[in-house]
Amino acid sequence: MEGVAAEGDVEADGQELSATIAYVVKKLKSSQLHSELEREARHSVFFSCFVGWEKKLQNAVYRELNVLPPPSHPSAPIEHIKEALAYMRRAQVYWEKRVLKSLNSMCTELNIPLAQKRSLDDQKELLNKWNEMGTDEPGILKGLPELRELFAELGLNYGQLGIDDSIQIPTGNFQFTMLILCSPVVLSEQDSAAAQQYIRQGCPTGLRADTWALILNISNQMEDSLYYDQLKSNVIQHDLLVDSLIYKDVKLTASNDDYYFVFEDYLYQVLLCFSRDTMVLDHFSYSSASPPRSYIRGKKFIADISYCKNDVLPFYKEYKKALTVLIFFAPLCFLYHEPSKLYQVFREMYVRYFFRLHSISSHPSGIVSLCLLFETLVQTYLPQLFYRLREIGAQPLRISFKWMVRAFSGYLATDQLLFLWDRILGYNSLEILAVLAAAVFAFRAENLMEATSLAAAEAVLADLSTLKVMPLLQLFLFATVP
């Protein structure tokens, strides 16, 4: 019996070897090496001409042996040869279906095809930067050409409130005159889209409050006032942990601020009401964050957005400034004096824009994307400065992060901050924060190049209160050579 078994093993081994040889020969016959050998054989009559081909053939056989599929029964179906385990095959089929479904869904949502021919311009552009593709991030970040297109109304040929109104204007400045004359017309039309388009070039100080309210669709009806009173009643009835944080925040920040100390009462009132407003929870449907919870006498109570301050308060010691919703609310006190309307505008500004600065997401206006955009702009258009600061341990993002996460509140003079926020509403985007941060570095580049430490670099950029926002943005966007 043992002899019969041994003969069977030898026969099986022989069949396997024959199958392996047949497989390798078949693969080699269809290879480029086989064609080259045939061509060489037809044109050469001396064996010496084949020197070196033996090694090439040996390498080709070795390569085929390394990719040879595992042995299987001669009559096994092709799918069994590719994968012997049935459950593995099913898993692979399921995974492929998921991948294809995701790809198709992505194409449908973004309205782009799976494949399409590039235009001639795109082909030339790709060819020109073929050797520099490592610095390109298609579809994710914007370079100066894309930013110029996005912020076209900030161009040097457009009139700008924030520039033209701060210098002596010639009587023939038609664009600036029309910009001023159009503002009452825009308000009278009560068209939010038109107001948003108009404010891209700034807004007259006296009309800013109404223009912002129009863009944000704030009407301040009687129901809104009653709702605010209801929130006030809730504050009076219930004590939350967040109340202590608000008190501390206001005391540490606004009470000692030269601009905002006069609004201390407003700050307390509105922020305490904000902490009770369950309408704010709606923004969690499009935010990457999740609403925290609090409990009162055993009943679940939504503690609301103010608890989101916990996400940023740990940075307090590092940046020496509070990073809470207070910084977004205080500048609005210069525009609105009625608590109900002030509250509505603040709430809408936060749930539309500023919450993205306190949550981690891939949204273009999220703080992560803004950080990436800032670093890309500085590294691409200010490369010497970027690497100089890195050499001395002064990472540019470490300095600029605190500006962007606060939307420059507390750093710029109030009038300049409001000019900046005009453009945030006008373009419905926070990306301009990253552009301004890069523009500040470009403006202070000469002094920064002389810095020899992080402390020295921070000293150069410590005071932004004298900066003019619009000239910086225009110069960086439209005067920088790509």
Tab-separated table of C-alpha atoms in Angstrom:
chain	number	residue	atom	x	y	z
A	1	MET	CA	0.000	0.000	0.000
A	2	GLU	CA	2.829	2.335	0.815
A	3	GLY	CA	4.349	1.697	-2.595
A	4	VAL	CA	1.081	2.482	-4.312
A	5	ALA	CA	0.743	5.716	-2.304
A	6	ALA	CA	4.306	6.696	-3.176
A	7	GLU	CA	3.687	6.111	-6.854
A	8	GLY	CA	0.536	8.227	-6.593
A	9	ASP	CA	2.473	11.098	-4.973
A	10	VAL	CA	5.148	10.930	-7.653
A	11	GLU	CA	2.527	10.978	-10.350
A	12	ALA	CA	0.768	13.938	-8.742
A	13	ASP	CA	4.067	15.798	-8.412
A	14	GLY	CA	4.838	15.085	-12.033
A	15	GLN	CA	1.479	16.392	-13.146
A	16	GLU	CA	1.939	19.518	-11.031
A	17	LEU	CA	5.412	20.076	-12.489
A	18	SER	CA	4.108	19.572	-16.007
A	19	ALA	CA	1.282	22.009	-15.344
A	20	THR	CA	3.783	24.553	-13.958
A	21	ILE	CA	6.079	24.213	-16.969
A	22	ALA	CA	3.140	24.536	-19.362
A	23	TYR	CA	1.939	27.649	-17.509
A	24	VAL	CA	5.381	29.312	-17.580
A	25	VAL	CA	5.925	28.476	-21.268
A	26	LYS	CA	2.501	29.880	-22.129
A	27	LYS	CA	3.226	33.118	-20.269
A	28	LEU	CA	6.678	33.470	-21.807
A	29	LYS	CA	5.349	32.942	-25.323
A	30	SER	CA	3.076	35.927	-24.888
A	31	SER	CA	5.828	38.101	-23.394
A	32	GLN	CA	7.992	40.759	-25.002
A	33	LEU	CA	11.060	38.682	-24.188
A	34	HIS	CA	9.854	35.885	-26.506
A	35	SER	CA	9.412	38.360	-29.375
A	36	GLU	CA	12.903	39.738	-28.827
A	37	LEU	CA	14.403	36.220	-28.778
A	38	GLU	CA	12.637	35.307	-32.026
A	39	ARG	CA	13.827	38.498	-33.696
A	40	GLU	CA	17.391	37.909	-32.533
A	41	ALA	CA	17.277	34.270	-33.749
A	42	ARG	CA	16.162	35.286	-37.235
A	43	HIS	CA	18.958	37.807	-37.664
A	44	SER	CA	21.798	35.943	-35.978
A	45	VAL	CA	23.550	32.796	-37.136
A	46	PHE	CA	26.196	32.560	-34.441
A	47	PHE	CA	25.494	31.223	-30.953
A	48	SER	CA	27.807	33.862	-29.478
A	49	CYS	CA	25.205	36.476	-30.296
A	50	PHE	CA	22.927	34.997	-27.611
A	51	VAL	CA	25.296	35.878	-24.766
A	52	GLY	CA	23.300	37.485	-21.934
A	53	TRP	CA	19.938	36.161	-23.078
A	54	GLU	CA	20.222	33.144	-20.768
A	55	LYS	CA	20.169	35.433	-17.728
A	56	LYS	CA	17.221	37.387	-19.113
A	57	LEU	CA	15.303	34.157	-19.682
A	58	GLN	CA	16.167	32.907	-16.218
A	59	ASN	CA	14.862	36.120	-14.658
A	60	ALA	CA	11.676	35.906	-16.685
A	61	VAL	CA	11.023	32.321	-15.528
A	62	TYR	CA	11.698	33.290	-11.921
A	63	ARG	CA	9.281	36.171	-12.162
A	64	GLU	CA	6.526	33.882	-13.485
A	65	LEU	CA	7.163	31.350	-10.751
A	66	ASN	CA	6.754	34.063	-8.129
A	67	VAL	CA	3.360	35.092	-9.444
A	68	LEU	CA	2.232	31.556	-10.188
A	69	PRO	CA	-1.232	30.865	-8.716
A	70	PRO	CA	-1.475	28.013	-6.183
A	71	PRO	CA	-1.955	24.516	-7.599
A	72	SER	CA	-5.505	23.423	-8.261
A	73	HIS	CA	-7.428	20.611	-9.882
A	74	PRO	CA	-7.205	20.681	-13.697
A	75	SER	CA	-10.974	20.854	-14.017
A	76	ALA	CA	-11.459	23.568	-11.401
A	77	PRO	CA	-13.400	26.652	-12.589
A	78	ILE	CA	-11.535	29.916	-13.129
A	79	GLU	CA	-13.005	31.652	-10.050
A	80	HIS	CA	-11.763	28.740	-7.902
A	81	ILE	CA	-8.258	29.190	-9.282
A	82	LYS	CA	-8.307	32.893	-8.378
A	83	GLU	CA	-9.571	32.214	-4.827
A	84	ALA	CA	-10.176	28.768	-3.364
A	85	LEU	CA	-12.347	29.850	-0.414
A	86	ALA	CA	-15.949	30.528	-1.318
A	87	TYR	CA	-16.591	32.959	1.575
A	88	MET	CA	-13.538	34.956	0.540
A	89	ARG	CA	-14.907	35.233	-2.978
A	90	ARG	CA	-18.261	36.422	-1.623
A	91	ALA	CA	-16.549	38.976	0.583
A	92	GLN	CA	-14.572	40.291	-2.366
A	93	VAL	CA	-17.708	40.616	-4.497
A	94	TYR	CA	-19.467	42.481	-1.692
A	95	TRP	CA	-16.508	44.841	-1.217
A	96	GLU	CA	-16.318	45.611	-4.925
A	97	LYS	CA	-20.033	46.412	-5.003
A	98	ARG	CA	-19.586	48.833	-2.093
A	99	VAL	CA	-16.655	50.553	-3.748
A	100	LEU	CA	-18.525	50.912	-7.036
A	101	LYS	CA	-21.620	52.181	-5.268
A	102	SER	CA	-19.560	54.788	-3.423
A	103	LEU	CA	-17.890	55.894	-6.626
A	104	ASN	CA	-21.196	56.184	-8.448
A	105	SER	CA	-22.771	58.095	-5.568
A	106	MET	CA	-19.830	60.468	-5.443
A	107	CYS	CA	-20.065	61.115	-9.153
A	108	THR	CA	-23.797	61.742	-8.908
A	109	GLU	CA	-23.505	64.127	-5.933
A	110	LEU	CA	-20.643	66.105	-7.446
A	111	ASN	CA	-22.105	65.933	-10.931
A	112	ILE	CA	-18.871	64.687	-12.460
A	113	PRO	CA	-18.313	61.716	-14.757
A	114	LEU	CA	-16.166	58.730	-13.901
A	115	ALA	CA	-13.935	59.683	-16.796
A	116	GLN	CA	-13.809	62.435	-19.341
A	117	LYS	CA	-11.390	63.866	-21.828
A	118	ARG	CA	-9.407	66.854	-20.603
A	119	SER	CA	-9.748	70.109	-22.478
A	120	LEU	CA	-6.721	71.348	-24.378
A	121	ASP	CA	-6.096	74.027	-21.746
A	122	ASP	CA	-6.221	71.445	-18.954
A	123	GLN	CA	-3.847	69.219	-20.890
A	124	LYS	CA	-1.342	72.055	-21.315
A	125	GLU	CA	-1.611	73.020	-17.642
A	126	LEU	CA	-1.062	69.440	-16.499
A	127	LEU	CA	1.860	69.031	-18.856
A	128	ASN	CA	3.513	72.241	-17.634
A	129	LYS	CA	3.357	71.160	-13.992
A	130	TRP	CA	4.018	67.468	-14.603
A	131	ASN	CA	7.284	67.575	-12.673
A	132	GLU	CA	5.756	69.642	-9.876
A	133	MET	CA	2.652	67.608	-9.186
A	134	GLY	CA	3.829	66.809	-5.683
A	135	THR	CA	3.076	70.407	-4.718
A	136	ASP	CA	-0.382	70.317	-6.284
A	137	GLU	CA	-3.544	69.138	-4.520
A	138	PRO	CA	-6.270	69.041	-7.172
A	139	GLY	CA	-9.821	69.600	-6.048
A	140	ILE	CA	-8.879	70.195	-2.412
A	141	LEU	CA	-7.024	73.479	-2.046
A	142	LYS	CA	-7.141	76.699	-3.987
A	143	GLY	CA	-4.060	78.470	-5.276
A	144	LEU	CA	-3.860	82.171	-6.080
A	145	PRO	CA	-5.494	81.789	-9.516
A	146	GLU	CA	-8.510	80.061	-7.955
A	147	LEU	CA	-8.642	82.531	-5.072
A	148	ARG	CA	-8.503	85.450	-7.480
A	149	GLU	CA	-11.449	84.009	-9.321
A	150	LEU	CA	-13.343	83.364	-6.077
A	151	PHE	CA	-12.677	86.851	-4.696
A	152	ALA	CA	-12.894	88.642	-8.042
A	153	GLU	CA	-14.799	91.605	-6.563
A	154	LEU	CA	-11.790	92.394	-4.369
A	155	GLY	CA	-9.757	93.138	-7.490
A	156	LEU	CA	-7.742	96.302	-7.940
A	157	ASN	CA	-10.208	97.570	-10.537
A	158	TYR	CA	-13.186	97.422	-8.168
A	159	GLY	CA	-14.179	100.104	-5.711
A	160	GLN	CA	-13.811	98.959	-2.099
A	161	LEU	CA	-15.315	100.248	1.100
A	162	GLY	CA	-12.402	99.917	3.455
A	163	ILE	CA	-9.965	101.500	0.999
A	164	ASP	CA	-11.591	104.142	-1.154
A	165	ASP	CA	-13.458	105.667	1.786
A	166	SER	CA	-10.249	105.986	3.813
A	167	ILE	CA	-8.418	108.191	1.322
A	168	GLN	CA	-9.255	111.390	-0.495
A	169	ILE	CA	-11.534	110.307	-3.333
A	170	PRO	CA	-11.405	112.184	-6.648
A	171	THR	CA	-14.768	113.496	-7.758
A	172	GLY	CA	-14.564	111.330	-10.863
A	173	ASN	CA	-14.459	108.011	-8.957
A	174	PHE	CA	-17.625	106.620	-10.510
A	175	GLN	CA	-17.321	103.136	-9.008
A	176	PHE	CA	-17.058	104.365	-5.442
A	177	THR	CA	-19.928	106.819	-5.952
A	178	MET	CA	-22.152	104.058	-7.306
A	179	LEU	CA	-21.158	101.763	-4.434
A	180	ILE	CA	-22.422	104.328	-1.945
A	181	LEU	CA	-25.577	105.204	-3.898
A	182	CYS	CA	-26.569	101.558	-4.411
A	183	SER	CA	-26.665	100.619	-0.742
A	184	PRO	CA	-30.091	102.163	0.077
A	185	VAL	CA	-31.496	100.633	-3.112
A	186	VAL	CA	-30.275	97.167	-2.105
A	187	LEU	CA	-31.941	97.507	1.290
A	188	SER	CA	-35.192	98.757	-0.196
A	189	GLU	CA	-35.375	95.725	-2.500
A	190	GLN	CA	-35.098	93.376	0.528
A	191	ASP	CA	-33.278	90.806	-1.595
A	192	SER	CA	-30.827	88.733	0.461
A	193	ALA	CA	-28.924	87.462	-2.602
A	194	ALA	CA	-28.494	90.977	-3.969
A	195	ALA	CA	-27.347	92.214	-0.555
A	196	GLN	CA	-24.824	89.400	-0.332
A	197	GLN	CA	-23.440	90.249	-3.756
A	198	TYR	CA	-23.306	93.952	-2.899
A	199	ILE	CA	-21.456	93.514	0.395
A	200	ARG	CA	-18.530	91.771	-1.302
A	201	GLN	CA	-17.155	95.271	-1.881
A	202	GLY	CA	-17.930	96.362	1.658
A	203	CYS	CA	-20.784	98.208	3.287
A	204	PRO	CA	-21.249	101.764	4.561
A	205	THR	CA	-20.991	101.872	8.346
A	206	GLY	CA	-24.466	103.319	8.856
A	207	LEU	CA	-26.134	100.599	6.770
A	208	ARG	CA	-24.103	97.578	7.872
A	209	ALA	CA	-26.488	96.436	10.622
A	210	ASP	CA	-29.509	96.318	8.308
A	211	THR	CA	-27.518	94.801	5.441
A	212	TRP	CA	-26.177	91.977	7.586
A	213	ALA	CA	-29.643	91.294	8.984
A	214	LEU	CA	-31.008	91.133	5.431
A	215	ILE	CA	-28.312	88.681	4.329
A	216	LEU	CA	-28.922	86.503	7.387
A	217	ASN	CA	-32.700	86.792	6.926
A	218	ILE	CA	-33.233	88.307	10.365
A	219	SER	CA	-36.533	90.174	10.601
A	220	ASN	CA	-36.904	90.517	14.391
A	221	GLN	CA	-40.653	90.026	14.568
A	222	MET	CA	-42.675	89.983	17.774
A	223	GLU	CA	-42.347	86.193	17.917
A	224	ASP	CA	-38.578	86.585	17.949
A	225	SER	CA	-38.747	88.958	20.891
A	226	LEU	CA	-41.024	86.563	22.753
A	227	TYR	CA	-38.630	83.700	22.091
A	228	TYR	CA	-35.755	85.742	23.477
A	229	ASP	CA	-37.813	86.493	26.598
A	230	GLN	CA	-38.481	82.771	26.952
A	231	LEU	CA	-34.735	82.073	26.866
A	232	LYS	CA	-34.225	84.769	29.457
A	233	SER	CA	-36.835	83.082	31.650
A	234	ASN	CA	-35.012	79.797	31.247
A	235	VAL	CA	-31.777	81.410	32.384
A	236	ILE	CA	-33.519	82.754	35.444
A	237	GLN	CA	-35.102	79.389	36.250
A	238	HIS	CA	-32.156	77.052	35.742
A	239	ASP	CA	-28.512	77.165	36.700
A	240	LEU	CA	-26.052	75.345	34.464
A	241	LEU	CA	-22.368	74.667	34.776
A	242	VAL	CA	-21.824	76.624	31.610
A	243	ASP	CA	-23.035	79.769	33.383
A	244	SER	CA	-19.886	79.838	35.479
A	245	LEU	CA	-17.787	79.460	32.344
A	246	ILE	CA	-19.586	82.384	30.736
A	247	TYR	CA	-19.049	84.596	33.769
A	248	LYS	CA	-15.374	83.724	33.846
A	249	ASP	CA	-15.054	84.228	30.116
A	250	VAL	CA	-16.575	87.700	30.185
A	251	LYS	CA	-14.519	88.757	33.185
A	252	LEU	CA	-11.243	87.569	31.747
A	253	THR	CA	-11.862	88.851	28.238
A	254	ALA	CA	-14.343	91.680	27.800
A	255	SER	CA	-14.051	93.351	31.196
A	256	ASN	CA	-10.402	94.177	30.514
A	257	ASP	CA	-10.803	95.016	26.848
A	258	ASP	CA	-10.556	98.652	25.779
A	259	TYR	CA	-13.243	98.170	23.123
A	260	TYR	CA	-15.722	95.754	24.687
A	261	PHE	CA	-15.850	96.547	28.415
A	262	VAL	CA	-18.808	98.910	27.878
A	263	PHE	CA	-20.854	95.964	26.564
A	264	GLU	CA	-20.271	93.726	29.575
A	265	ASP	CA	-23.960	93.520	30.505
A	266	TYR	CA	-24.983	92.706	26.956
A	267	LEU	CA	-22.396	89.954	26.836
A	268	TYR	CA	-23.698	88.274	29.957
A	269	GLN	CA	-27.328	88.494	28.881
A	270	VAL	CA	-26.981	87.225	25.353
A	271	LEU	CA	-24.472	84.443	26.069
A	272	LEU	CA	-26.554	83.057	28.927
A	273	CYS	CA	-29.593	82.986	26.651
A	274	PHE	CA	-27.508	81.375	23.934
A	275	SER	CA	-26.626	78.515	26.277
A	276	ARG	CA	-30.353	77.672	26.579
A	277	ASP	CA	-31.340	77.960	22.943
A	278	THR	CA	-32.249	74.518	21.613
A	279	MET	CA	-32.696	75.972	18.106
A	280	VAL	CA	-28.918	76.102	17.900
A	281	LEU	CA	-28.902	72.311	17.976
A	282	ASP	CA	-30.094	72.258	14.375
A	283	HIS	CA	-26.578	73.008	13.187
A	284	PHE	CA	-25.398	69.629	14.465
A	285	SER	CA	-27.178	68.089	11.493
A	286	TYR	CA	-24.415	69.499	9.269
A	287	SER	CA	-21.592	69.693	11.793
A	288	SER	CA	-19.043	67.002	12.556
A	289	ALA	CA	-19.527	67.669	16.278
A	290	SER	CA	-22.170	66.106	18.537
A	291	PRO	CA	-24.357	67.945	21.046
A	292	PRO	CA	-23.331	67.441	24.677
A	293	ARG	CA	-25.934	66.652	27.329
A	294	SER	CA	-26.717	67.885	30.806
A	295	TYR	CA	-29.286	66.663	33.335
A	296	ILE	CA	-31.653	68.532	35.599
A	297	ARG	CA	-33.445	66.553	38.339
A	298	GLY	CA	-33.164	63.343	36.372
A	299	LYS	CA	-34.678	64.702	33.168
A	300	LYS	CA	-32.540	64.912	30.076
A	301	PHE	CA	-31.791	68.504	29.161
A	302	ILE	CA	-29.872	69.585	26.101
A	303	ALA	CA	-27.113	71.812	27.469
A	304	ASP	CA	-26.733	73.388	24.047
A	305	ILE	CA	-23.955	74.838	21.994
A	306	SER	CA	-22.209	76.708	24.797
A	307	TYR	CA	-20.771	73.386	25.924
A	308	CYS	CA	-18.860	73.387	22.685
A	309	LYS	CA	-16.568	75.881	24.372
A	310	ASN	CA	-14.981	72.891	26.053
A	311	ASP	CA	-13.516	71.956	22.684
A	312	VAL	CA	-11.411	75.101	22.610
A	313	LEU	CA	-10.926	76.222	26.176
A	314	PRO	CA	-7.835	74.011	26.647
A	315	PHE	CA	-6.052	76.402	24.285
A	316	TYR	CA	-6.652	79.285	26.663
A	317	LYS	CA	-3.321	79.112	28.467
A	318	GLU	CA	-1.354	78.749	25.271
A	319	TYR	CA	-2.838	81.712	23.440
A	320	LYS	CA	-3.562	83.904	26.464
A	321	LYS	CA	-7.014	84.648	25.106
A	322	ALA	CA	-10.378	82.972	25.529
A	323	LEU	CA	-11.490	81.000	22.515
A	324	THR	CA	-15.222	80.860	23.107
A	325	VAL	CA	-18.302	82.163	21.340
A	326	LEU	CA	-17.779	85.445	23.166
A	327	ILE	CA	-15.146	86.545	20.677
A	328	PHE	CA	-17.675	86.295	17.859
A	329	PHE	CA	-20.416	88.066	19.729
A	330	ALA	CA	-18.621	91.106	21.154
A	331	PRO	CA	-17.983	92.938	17.828
A	332	LEU	CA	-21.697	92.770	16.985
A	333	CYS	CA	-22.446	94.989	19.971
A	334	PHE	CA	-21.189	97.916	17.882
A	335	LEU	CA	-23.935	97.269	15.325
A	336	TYR	CA	-27.037	96.278	17.287
A	337	HIS	CA	-28.455	97.787	20.444
A	338	GLU	CA	-31.699	95.848	20.753
A	339	PRO	CA	-30.931	92.614	22.649
A	340	SER	CA	-33.394	90.489	20.670
A	341	LYS	CA	-32.011	91.462	17.256
A	342	LEU	CA	-28.435	91.361	18.514
A	343	TYR	CA	-29.020	87.822	19.719
A	344	GLN	CA	-30.588	86.631	16.462
A	345	VAL	CA	-27.754	87.985	14.329
A	346	PHE	CA	-25.156	86.460	16.613
A	347	ARG	CA	-26.865	83.065	16.630
A	348	GLU	CA	-27.193	83.021	12.853
A	349	MET	CA	-23.583	84.081	12.346
A	350	TYR	CA	-22.422	81.304	14.629
A	351	VAL	CA	-24.483	78.454	13.169
A	352	ARG	CA	-23.669	79.546	9.609
A	353	TYR	CA	-19.970	80.260	9.903
A	354	PHE	CA	-18.131	80.419	13.175
A	355	PHE	CA	-18.966	76.965	14.553
A	356	ARG	CA	-16.719	75.558	11.811
A	357	LEU	CA	-13.745	77.145	13.560
A	358	HIS	CA	-14.442	75.037	16.654
A	359	SER	CA	-15.018	71.642	15.057
A	360	ILE	CA	-12.854	69.271	13.053
A	361	SER	CA	-14.141	68.582	9.557
A	362	SER	CA	-13.081	68.539	5.920
A	363	HIS	CA	-15.336	71.457	4.990
A	364	PRO	CA	-13.511	74.194	3.005
A	365	SER	CA	-14.397	76.693	5.733
A	366	GLY	CA	-13.433	74.346	8.569
A	367	ILE	CA	-10.430	75.185	10.695
A	368	VAL	CA	-8.456	72.207	9.346
A	369	SER	CA	-8.917	73.323	5.732
A	370	LEU	CA	-8.084	76.919	6.648
A	371	CYS	CA	-4.839	75.796	8.293
A	372	LEU	CA	-3.917	73.787	5.207
A	373	LEU	CA	-4.788	76.662	2.882
A	374	PHE	CA	-2.713	79.110	4.942
A	375	GLU	CA	0.341	76.850	5.017
A	376	THR	CA	0.060	76.159	1.293
A	377	LEU	CA	-0.132	79.871	0.458
A	378	VAL	CA	2.849	80.783	2.635
A	379	GLN	CA	4.955	77.844	1.504
A	380	THR	CA	4.150	78.419	-2.177
A	381	TYR	CA	4.346	82.196	-2.442
A	382	LEU	CA	6.636	83.036	0.498
A	383	PRO	CA	8.997	80.026	0.428
A	384	GLN	CA	12.081	81.778	1.835
A	385	LEU	CA	10.096	83.169	4.747
A	386	PHE	CA	8.409	79.826	5.384
A	387	TYR	CA	11.676	77.898	5.640
A	388	ARG	CA	13.398	80.671	7.580
A	389	LEU	CA	10.688	80.593	10.243
A	390	ARG	CA	10.873	76.820	10.414
A	391	GLU	CA	14.634	77.009	10.927
A	392	ILE	CA	14.225	79.154	14.035
A	393	GLY	CA	11.390	77.011	15.410
A	394	ALA	CA	8.658	79.510	14.589
A	395	GLN	CA	6.116	77.464	12.670
A	396	PRO	CA	3.926	79.989	10.783
A	397	LEU	CA	0.743	78.061	11.567
A	398	ARG	CA	1.485	78.145	15.277
A	399	ILE	CA	1.335	81.933	15.109
A	400	SER	CA	-1.575	82.337	12.693
A	401	PHE	CA	-3.845	79.658	14.153
A	402	LYS	CA	-5.055	81.900	16.954
A	403	TRP	CA	-6.047	84.581	14.424
A	404	MET	CA	-8.069	82.225	12.267
A	405	VAL	CA	-9.760	80.301	15.074
A	406	ARG	CA	-11.048	83.653	16.394
A	407	ALA	CA	-11.848	85.056	12.921
A	408	PHE	CA	-9.319	87.810	13.854
A	409	SER	CA	-11.641	89.077	16.605
A	410	GLY	CA	-9.572	90.735	19.295
A	411	TYR	CA	-6.613	91.277	16.976
A	412	LEU	CA	-7.822	93.774	14.382
A	413	ALA	CA	-9.275	97.180	15.082
A	414	THR	CA	-13.072	96.924	15.193
A	415	ASP	CA	-13.694	98.820	11.945
A	416	GLN	CA	-11.219	96.599	10.111
A	417	LEU	CA	-12.718	93.467	11.636
A	418	LEU	CA	-16.169	94.465	10.390
A	419	PHE	CA	-14.763	95.095	6.896
A	420	LEU	CA	-13.366	91.562	6.999
A	421	TRP	CA	-16.644	90.089	8.203
A	422	ASP	CA	-18.442	91.961	5.402
A	423	ARG	CA	-16.549	89.753	2.983
A	424	ILE	CA	-17.244	86.580	4.979
A	425	LEU	CA	-20.957	87.213	4.561
A	426	GLY	CA	-20.533	88.363	0.974
A	427	TYR	CA	-18.668	85.258	-0.142
A	428	ASN	CA	-20.384	82.902	2.299
A	429	SER	CA	-16.975	81.494	3.166
A	430	LEU	CA	-14.311	81.653	5.857
A	431	GLU	CA	-11.477	81.013	3.412
A	432	ILE	CA	-10.679	84.714	3.378
A	433	LEU	CA	-9.348	84.284	6.940
A	434	ALA	CA	-6.526	82.078	5.669
A	435	VAL	CA	-5.817	84.534	2.853
A	436	LEU	CA	-5.590	87.445	5.287
A	437	ALA	CA	-3.327	85.459	7.621
A	438	ALA	CA	-0.952	84.788	4.714
A	439	ALA	CA	-1.186	88.450	3.678
A	440	VAL	CA	-0.104	89.541	7.175
A	441	PHE	CA	2.990	87.349	6.934
A	442	ALA	CA	3.756	88.793	3.500
A	443	PHE	CA	3.381	92.349	4.836
A	444	ARG	CA	5.716	91.702	7.791
A	445	ALA	CA	8.068	89.434	5.816
A	446	GLU	CA	11.098	91.751	5.935
A	447	ASN	CA	11.043	91.995	9.733
A	448	LEU	CA	10.247	88.298	10.117
A	449	MET	CA	13.293	87.353	8.042
A	450	GLU	CA	15.450	89.081	10.664
A	451	ALA	CA	13.869	87.193	13.577
A	452	THR	CA	16.124	84.668	15.292
A	453	SER	CA	13.627	82.921	17.587
A	454	LEU	CA	9.966	82.109	18.032
A	455	ALA	CA	9.641	84.900	20.589
A	456	ALA	CA	11.101	87.419	18.157
A	457	ALA	CA	8.764	86.287	15.367
A	458	GLU	CA	5.767	86.497	17.679
A	459	ALA	CA	6.833	90.000	18.726
A	460	VAL	CA	6.834	91.109	15.081
A	461	LEU	CA	3.265	89.863	14.708
A	462	ALA	CA	2.003	90.710	18.185
A	463	ASP	CA	0.083	93.868	17.238
A	464	LEU	CA	-2.283	93.731	14.275
A	465	SER	CA	-4.447	96.637	15.424
A	466	THR	CA	-2.854	99.098	12.983
A	467	LEU	CA	-3.309	96.921	9.889
A	468	LYS	CA	-5.724	97.827	7.084
A	469	VAL	CA	-7.499	94.676	5.951
A	470	MET	CA	-8.540	95.481	2.399
A	471	PRO	CA	-5.205	96.803	1.080
A	472	LEU	CA	-3.484	93.693	2.485
A	473	LEU	CA	-5.979	91.354	0.832
A	474	GLN	CA	-5.778	93.135	-2.510
A	475	LEU	CA	-2.002	93.230	-2.563
A	476	PHE	CA	-1.626	89.574	-1.668
A	477	LEU	CA	-4.347	88.310	-4.006
A	478	PHE	CA	-3.718	90.485	-7.035
A	479	ALA	CA	-0.169	91.819	-6.758
A	480	THR	CA	1.605	88.582	-5.799
A	481	VAL	CA	3.281	86.850	-8.729
A	482	PRO	CA	2.120	83.186	-8.848
